[in-house]
CSV table of C-alpha atoms in Angstrom, one decimal:
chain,number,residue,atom,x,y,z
B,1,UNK,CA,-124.7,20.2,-169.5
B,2,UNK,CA,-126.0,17.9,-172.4
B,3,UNK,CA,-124.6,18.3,-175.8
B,4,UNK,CA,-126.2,16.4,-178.9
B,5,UNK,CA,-123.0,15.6,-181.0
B,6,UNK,CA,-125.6,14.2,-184.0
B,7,UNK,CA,-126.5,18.0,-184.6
B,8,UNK,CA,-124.9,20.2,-186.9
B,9,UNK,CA,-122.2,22.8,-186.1
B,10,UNK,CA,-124.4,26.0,-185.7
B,11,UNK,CA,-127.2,24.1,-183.4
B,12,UNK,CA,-124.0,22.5,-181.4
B,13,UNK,CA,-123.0,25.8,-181.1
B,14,UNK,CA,-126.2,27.5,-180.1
B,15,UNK,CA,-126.3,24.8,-177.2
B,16,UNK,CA,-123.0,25.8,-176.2
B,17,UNK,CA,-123.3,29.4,-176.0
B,18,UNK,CA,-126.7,29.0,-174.5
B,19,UNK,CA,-125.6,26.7,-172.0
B,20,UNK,CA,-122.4,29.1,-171.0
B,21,UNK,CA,-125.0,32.0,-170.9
B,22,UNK,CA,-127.6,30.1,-168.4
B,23,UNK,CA,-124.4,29.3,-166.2
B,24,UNK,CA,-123.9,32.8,-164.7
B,25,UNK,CA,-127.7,32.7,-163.8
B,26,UNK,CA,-127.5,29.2,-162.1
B,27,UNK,CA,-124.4,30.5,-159.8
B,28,UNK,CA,-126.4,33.4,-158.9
B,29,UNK,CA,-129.2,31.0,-158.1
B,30,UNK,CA,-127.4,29.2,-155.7
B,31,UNK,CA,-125.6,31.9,-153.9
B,32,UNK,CA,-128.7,33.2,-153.4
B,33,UNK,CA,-130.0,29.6,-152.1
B,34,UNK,CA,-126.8,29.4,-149.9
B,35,UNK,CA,-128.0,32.8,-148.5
B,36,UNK,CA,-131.7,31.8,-147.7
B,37,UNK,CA,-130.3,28.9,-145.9
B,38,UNK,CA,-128.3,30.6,-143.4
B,39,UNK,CA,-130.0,32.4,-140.6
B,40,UNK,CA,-130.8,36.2,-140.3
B,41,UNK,CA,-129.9,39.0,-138.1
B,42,UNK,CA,-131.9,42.3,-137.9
B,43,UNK,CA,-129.7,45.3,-138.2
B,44,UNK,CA,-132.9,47.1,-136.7
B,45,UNK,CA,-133.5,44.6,-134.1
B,46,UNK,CA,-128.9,44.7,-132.9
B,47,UNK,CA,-128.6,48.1,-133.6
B,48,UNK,CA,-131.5,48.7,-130.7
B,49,UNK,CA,-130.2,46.4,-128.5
B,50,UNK,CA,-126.3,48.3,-128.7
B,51,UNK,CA,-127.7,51.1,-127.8
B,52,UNK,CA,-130.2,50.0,-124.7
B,53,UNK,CA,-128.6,47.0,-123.2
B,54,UNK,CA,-125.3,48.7,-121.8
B,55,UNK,CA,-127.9,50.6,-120.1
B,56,UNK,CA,-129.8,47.9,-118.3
B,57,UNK,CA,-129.1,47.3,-114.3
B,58,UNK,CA,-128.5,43.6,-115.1
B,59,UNK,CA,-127.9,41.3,-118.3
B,60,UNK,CA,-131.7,41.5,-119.8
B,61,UNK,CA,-132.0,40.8,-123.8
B,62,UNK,CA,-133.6,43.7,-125.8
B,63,UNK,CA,-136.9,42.1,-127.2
B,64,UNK,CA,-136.6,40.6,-130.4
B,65,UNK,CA,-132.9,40.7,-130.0
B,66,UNK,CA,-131.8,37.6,-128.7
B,67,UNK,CA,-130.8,35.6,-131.3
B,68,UNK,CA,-129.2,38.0,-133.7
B,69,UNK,CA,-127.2,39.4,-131.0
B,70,UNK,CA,-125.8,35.7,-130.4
B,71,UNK,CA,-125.4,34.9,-133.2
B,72,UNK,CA,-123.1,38.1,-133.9
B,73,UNK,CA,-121.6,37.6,-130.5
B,74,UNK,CA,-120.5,34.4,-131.6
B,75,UNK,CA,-119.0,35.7,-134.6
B,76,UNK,CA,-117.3,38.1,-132.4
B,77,UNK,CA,-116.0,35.3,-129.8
B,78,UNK,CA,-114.6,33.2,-133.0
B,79,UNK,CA,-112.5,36.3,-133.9
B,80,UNK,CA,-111.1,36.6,-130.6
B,81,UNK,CA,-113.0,39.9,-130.0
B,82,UNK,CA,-115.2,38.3,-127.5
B,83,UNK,CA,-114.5,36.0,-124.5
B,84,UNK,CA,-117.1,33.5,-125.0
B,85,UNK,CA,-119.2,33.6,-121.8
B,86,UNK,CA,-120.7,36.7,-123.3
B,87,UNK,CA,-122.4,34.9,-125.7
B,88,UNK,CA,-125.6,35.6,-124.2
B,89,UNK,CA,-127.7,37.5,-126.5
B,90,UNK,CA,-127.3,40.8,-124.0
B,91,UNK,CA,-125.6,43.4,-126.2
B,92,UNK,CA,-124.0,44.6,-123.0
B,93,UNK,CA,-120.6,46.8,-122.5
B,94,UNK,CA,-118.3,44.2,-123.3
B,95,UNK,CA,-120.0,43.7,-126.8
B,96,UNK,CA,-119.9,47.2,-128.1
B,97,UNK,CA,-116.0,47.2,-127.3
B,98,UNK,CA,-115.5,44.1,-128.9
B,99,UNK,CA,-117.9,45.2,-132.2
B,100,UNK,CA,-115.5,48.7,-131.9
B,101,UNK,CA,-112.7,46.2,-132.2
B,102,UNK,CA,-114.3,44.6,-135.3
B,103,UNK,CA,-114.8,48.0,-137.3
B,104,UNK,CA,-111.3,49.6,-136.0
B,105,UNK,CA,-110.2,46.4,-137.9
B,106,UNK,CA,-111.5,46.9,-141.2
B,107,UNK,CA,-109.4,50.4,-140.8
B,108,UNK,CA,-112.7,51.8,-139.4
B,109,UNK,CA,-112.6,55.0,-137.0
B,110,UNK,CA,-114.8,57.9,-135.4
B,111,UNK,CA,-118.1,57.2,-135.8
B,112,UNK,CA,-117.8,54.3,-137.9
B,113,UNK,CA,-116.0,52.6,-134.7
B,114,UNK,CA,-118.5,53.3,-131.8
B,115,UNK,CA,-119.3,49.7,-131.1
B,116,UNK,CA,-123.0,50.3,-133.0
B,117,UNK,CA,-123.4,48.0,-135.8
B,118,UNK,CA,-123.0,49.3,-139.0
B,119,UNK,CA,-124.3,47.8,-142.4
B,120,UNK,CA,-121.1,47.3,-143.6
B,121,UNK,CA,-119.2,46.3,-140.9
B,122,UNK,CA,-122.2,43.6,-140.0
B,123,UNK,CA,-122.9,42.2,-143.2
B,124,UNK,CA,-118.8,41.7,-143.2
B,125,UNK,CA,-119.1,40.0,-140.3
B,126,UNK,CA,-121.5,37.7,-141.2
B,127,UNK,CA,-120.1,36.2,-144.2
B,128,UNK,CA,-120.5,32.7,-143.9
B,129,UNK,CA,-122.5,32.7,-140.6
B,130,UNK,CA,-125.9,35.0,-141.0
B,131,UNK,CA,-127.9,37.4,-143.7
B,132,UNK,CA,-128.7,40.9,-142.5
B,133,UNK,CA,-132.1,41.8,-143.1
B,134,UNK,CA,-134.0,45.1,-141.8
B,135,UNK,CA,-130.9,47.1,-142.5
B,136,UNK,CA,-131.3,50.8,-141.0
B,137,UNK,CA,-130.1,53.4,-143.4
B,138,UNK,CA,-129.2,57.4,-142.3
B,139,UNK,CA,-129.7,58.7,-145.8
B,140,UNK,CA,-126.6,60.6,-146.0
B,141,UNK,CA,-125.8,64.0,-144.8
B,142,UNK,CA,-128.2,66.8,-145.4
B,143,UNK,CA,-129.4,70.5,-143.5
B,144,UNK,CA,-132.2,71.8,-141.6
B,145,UNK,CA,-132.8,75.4,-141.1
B,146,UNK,CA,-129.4,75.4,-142.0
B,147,UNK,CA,-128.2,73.2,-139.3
B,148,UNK,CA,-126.4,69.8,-140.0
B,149,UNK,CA,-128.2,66.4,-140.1
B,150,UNK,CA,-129.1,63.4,-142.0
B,151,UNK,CA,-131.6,62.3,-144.0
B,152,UNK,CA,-133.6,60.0,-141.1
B,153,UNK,CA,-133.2,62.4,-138.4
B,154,UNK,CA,-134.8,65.2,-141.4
B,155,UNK,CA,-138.1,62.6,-142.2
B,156,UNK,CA,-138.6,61.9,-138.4
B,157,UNK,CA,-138.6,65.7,-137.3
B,158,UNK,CA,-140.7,66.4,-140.0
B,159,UNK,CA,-143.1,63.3,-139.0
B,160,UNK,CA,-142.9,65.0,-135.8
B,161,UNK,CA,-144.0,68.3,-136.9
B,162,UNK,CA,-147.0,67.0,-138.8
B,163,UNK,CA,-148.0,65.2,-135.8
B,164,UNK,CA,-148.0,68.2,-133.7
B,165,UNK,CA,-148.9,71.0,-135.3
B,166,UNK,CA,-146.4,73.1,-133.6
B,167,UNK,CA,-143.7,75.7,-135.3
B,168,UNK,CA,-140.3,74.0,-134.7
B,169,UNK,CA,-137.5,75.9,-134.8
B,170,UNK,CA,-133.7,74.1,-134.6
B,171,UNK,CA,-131.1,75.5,-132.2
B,172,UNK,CA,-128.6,72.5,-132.5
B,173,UNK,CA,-128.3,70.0,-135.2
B,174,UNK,CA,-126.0,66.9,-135.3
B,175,UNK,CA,-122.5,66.1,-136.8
B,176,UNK,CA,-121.5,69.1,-134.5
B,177,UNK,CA,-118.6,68.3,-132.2
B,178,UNK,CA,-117.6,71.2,-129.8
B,179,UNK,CA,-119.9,73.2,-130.8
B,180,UNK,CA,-121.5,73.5,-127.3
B,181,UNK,CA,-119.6,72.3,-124.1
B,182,UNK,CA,-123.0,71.8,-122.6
B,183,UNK,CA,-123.6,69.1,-125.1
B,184,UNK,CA,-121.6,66.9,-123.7
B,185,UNK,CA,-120.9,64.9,-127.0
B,186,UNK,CA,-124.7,64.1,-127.8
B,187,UNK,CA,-124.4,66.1,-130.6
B,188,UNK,CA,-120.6,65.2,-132.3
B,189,UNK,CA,-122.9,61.8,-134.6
B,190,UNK,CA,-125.7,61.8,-136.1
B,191,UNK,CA,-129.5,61.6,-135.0
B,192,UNK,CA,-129.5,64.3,-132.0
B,193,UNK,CA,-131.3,68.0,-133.0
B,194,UNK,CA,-132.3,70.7,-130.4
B,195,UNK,CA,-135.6,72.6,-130.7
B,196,UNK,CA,-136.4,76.2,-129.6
B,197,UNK,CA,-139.0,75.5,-126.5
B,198,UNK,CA,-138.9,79.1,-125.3
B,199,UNK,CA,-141.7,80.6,-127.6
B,200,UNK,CA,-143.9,77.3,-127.0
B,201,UNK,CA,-146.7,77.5,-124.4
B,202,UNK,CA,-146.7,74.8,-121.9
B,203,UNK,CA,-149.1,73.0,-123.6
B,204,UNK,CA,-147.0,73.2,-127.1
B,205,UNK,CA,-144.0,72.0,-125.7
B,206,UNK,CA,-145.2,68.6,-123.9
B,207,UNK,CA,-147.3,68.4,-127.5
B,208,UNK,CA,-144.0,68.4,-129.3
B,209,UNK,CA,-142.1,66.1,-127.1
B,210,UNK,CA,-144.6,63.7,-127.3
B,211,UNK,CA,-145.1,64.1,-131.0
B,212,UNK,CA,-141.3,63.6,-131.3
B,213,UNK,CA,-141.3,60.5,-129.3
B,214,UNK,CA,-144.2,59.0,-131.2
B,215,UNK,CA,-142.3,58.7,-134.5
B,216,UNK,CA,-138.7,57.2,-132.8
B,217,UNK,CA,-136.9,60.0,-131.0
B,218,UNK,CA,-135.8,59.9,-127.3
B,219,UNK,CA,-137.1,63.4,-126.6
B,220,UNK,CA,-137.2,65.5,-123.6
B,221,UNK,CA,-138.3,69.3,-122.4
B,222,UNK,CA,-134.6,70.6,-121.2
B,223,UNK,CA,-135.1,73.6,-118.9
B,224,UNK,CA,-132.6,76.1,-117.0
B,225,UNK,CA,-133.0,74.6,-113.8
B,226,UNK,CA,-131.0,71.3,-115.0
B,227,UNK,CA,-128.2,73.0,-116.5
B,228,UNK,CA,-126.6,76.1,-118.2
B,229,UNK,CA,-128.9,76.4,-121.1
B,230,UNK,CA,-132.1,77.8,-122.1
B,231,UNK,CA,-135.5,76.0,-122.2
B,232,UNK,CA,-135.3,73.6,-125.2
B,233,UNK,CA,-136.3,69.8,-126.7
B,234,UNK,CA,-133.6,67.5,-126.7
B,235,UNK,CA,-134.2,64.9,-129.0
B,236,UNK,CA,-132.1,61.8,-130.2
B,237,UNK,CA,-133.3,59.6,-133.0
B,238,UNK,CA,-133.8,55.9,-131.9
B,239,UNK,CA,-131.7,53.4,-133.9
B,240,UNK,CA,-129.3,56.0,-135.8
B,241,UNK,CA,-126.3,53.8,-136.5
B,242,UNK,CA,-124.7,57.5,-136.9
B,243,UNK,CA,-125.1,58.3,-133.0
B,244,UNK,CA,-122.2,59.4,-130.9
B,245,UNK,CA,-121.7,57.1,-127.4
B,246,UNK,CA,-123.2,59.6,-125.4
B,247,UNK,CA,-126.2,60.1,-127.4
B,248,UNK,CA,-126.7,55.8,-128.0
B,249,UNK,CA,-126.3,56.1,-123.9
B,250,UNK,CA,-129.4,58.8,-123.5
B,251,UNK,CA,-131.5,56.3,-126.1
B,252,UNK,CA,-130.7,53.2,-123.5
B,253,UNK,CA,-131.5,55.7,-120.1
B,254,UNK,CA,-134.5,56.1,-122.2
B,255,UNK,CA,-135.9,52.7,-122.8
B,256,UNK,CA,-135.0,52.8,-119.2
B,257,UNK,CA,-137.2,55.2,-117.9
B,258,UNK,CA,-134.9,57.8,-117.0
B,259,UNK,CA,-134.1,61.7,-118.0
B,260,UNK,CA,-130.7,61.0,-120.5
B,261,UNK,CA,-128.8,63.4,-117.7
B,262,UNK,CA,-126.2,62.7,-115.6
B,263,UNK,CA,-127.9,62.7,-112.7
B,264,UNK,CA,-130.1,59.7,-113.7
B,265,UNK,CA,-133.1,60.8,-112.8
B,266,UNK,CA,-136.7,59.2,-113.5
B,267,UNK,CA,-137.8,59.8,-117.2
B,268,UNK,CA,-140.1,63.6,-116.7
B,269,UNK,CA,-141.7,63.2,-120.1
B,270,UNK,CA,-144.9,61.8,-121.7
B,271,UNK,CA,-145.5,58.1,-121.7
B,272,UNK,CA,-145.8,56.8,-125.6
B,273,UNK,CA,-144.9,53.4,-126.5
B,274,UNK,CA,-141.2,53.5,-127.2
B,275,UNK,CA,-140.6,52.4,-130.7
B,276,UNK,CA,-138.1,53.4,-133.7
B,277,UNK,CA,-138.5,55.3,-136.8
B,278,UNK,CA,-139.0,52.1,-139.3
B,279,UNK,CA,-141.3,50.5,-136.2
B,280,UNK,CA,-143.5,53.7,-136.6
B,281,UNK,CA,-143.5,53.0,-140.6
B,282,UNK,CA,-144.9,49.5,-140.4
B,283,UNK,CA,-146.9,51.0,-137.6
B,284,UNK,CA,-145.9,48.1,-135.6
């Protein structure tokens, strides 16, 4: 900062006060410049990978994946979460119960400490190290027809709908825990909904799964003869940082090719490209 001492009082004090007020700007300026220079990790791109690569038969990396996964890894491993031969860019078992370490350490718990990365908890954890970009928001908590969801899950069904052309009609919604046995947890997060497939033809209801599926859900006809419950569409939405275990396990069986069920069996729905919610946006 220059001062001209041969000016008068008022004009040194005008280049005072100016320079004082220009000095809050030029910090901002190179925090920001300290950020750009640090590399980036897609929430969108980990948060995917969390919830597919536990699934996988061996240690393959999600597409697109790779680096921000090692790079939070490697965050991880510095913490002592992490031992570091996992530092592989596979966001396997052993990294979801080290990122559940992470949030249960800022005093997270429930669904805030599943092991899926969180805005919060990530952006925390790369201080220093990497920028988030691509963050994926639920919304906050809202209804449909009454039954509990958020405000993703809401747009996508009603994406869904459009695309379809079918009524919908919800049986199950999410934040729901206990509320059906035959659940088996899929429904205690976020992201997860139930759809009335009983006054669908046949035609209606592989319509509606595949419209489902088209806009980022993990959707599947449910009938009697795979459990105790009455014909219905499962569907989990891709990417929800709000999902329960169980339900981030049926989105990974999915990318998989397989049914979501316990009994593993080969995926019996429509083939669409698998893709999330903001992929479908960009209409990448």
């Amino acid at each position: 900062m220059s001062i001209d001492l041969r000016a008068g009082p008022g004009a040194r004090r005008r280049t005072v006060v100016g320079a004082l007020a220009a000095a809050p700007l030029a910090l901002a300026g190179a925090q920001r410049a300290a950020a750009a220079a640090l590399p980036t990790v897609s929430m969108e791109a980990v948060l995917l990978a969390a919830q597919w690569d536990p699934a996988k038969a061996d240690e393959a990396v999600t597409p697109g994946a790779g680096p921000g996964v090692r790079l939070v890894e490697r965050a991880l491993a510095d913490r002592g979460l992490l031992a570091s031969g996992y530092v592989d860019g596979h966001f396997g078992t052993r990294t979801v119960a080290a990122y559940a370490a992470w949030q249960r350490s800022l005093g997270h718990s429930g669904l805030g400490a599943t092991g899926l990365p969180g805005r919060a908890s990530l952006e925390r954890l790369g201080q220093g190290r990497f920028t988030v970009v691509r963050p994926v928001a639920t919304g906050g908590r809202t209804t449909v027809q009454g039954f509990a969801c958020n405000a993703r899950t809401l747009a996508m069904l009603q994406a869904a709908r459009t695309r379809a052309g079918v009524p919908v009609v919800v049986e199950q919604g999410s934040y729901s825990p206990g509320a059906d046995p035959t659940s088996a947890g899929t429904h205690d997060g976020g992201g997860a909904l139930d759809l009335d497939a009983e006054r669908l033809t046949a035609a209606q209801r592989r319509t509606l799964v595949n419209a489902l599926r088209e806009v980022g859900f993990a959707a599947w006809l449910r009938t009697p003869a795979q459990g105790r419950w009455p014909l219905h569409v499962h569907a989990v939405a891709i990417s929800d940082p709000d999902l329960s275990r169980p339900a981030a396990d049926q989105v990974g069986d999915y990318f998989e090719g397989r049914n979501g069920l316990a009994n593993g069996a080969p995926d019996d729905g429509p083939a669409v490209r698998k893709r999330t919610w903001e992929q479908f946006q960009r209409g990448d």
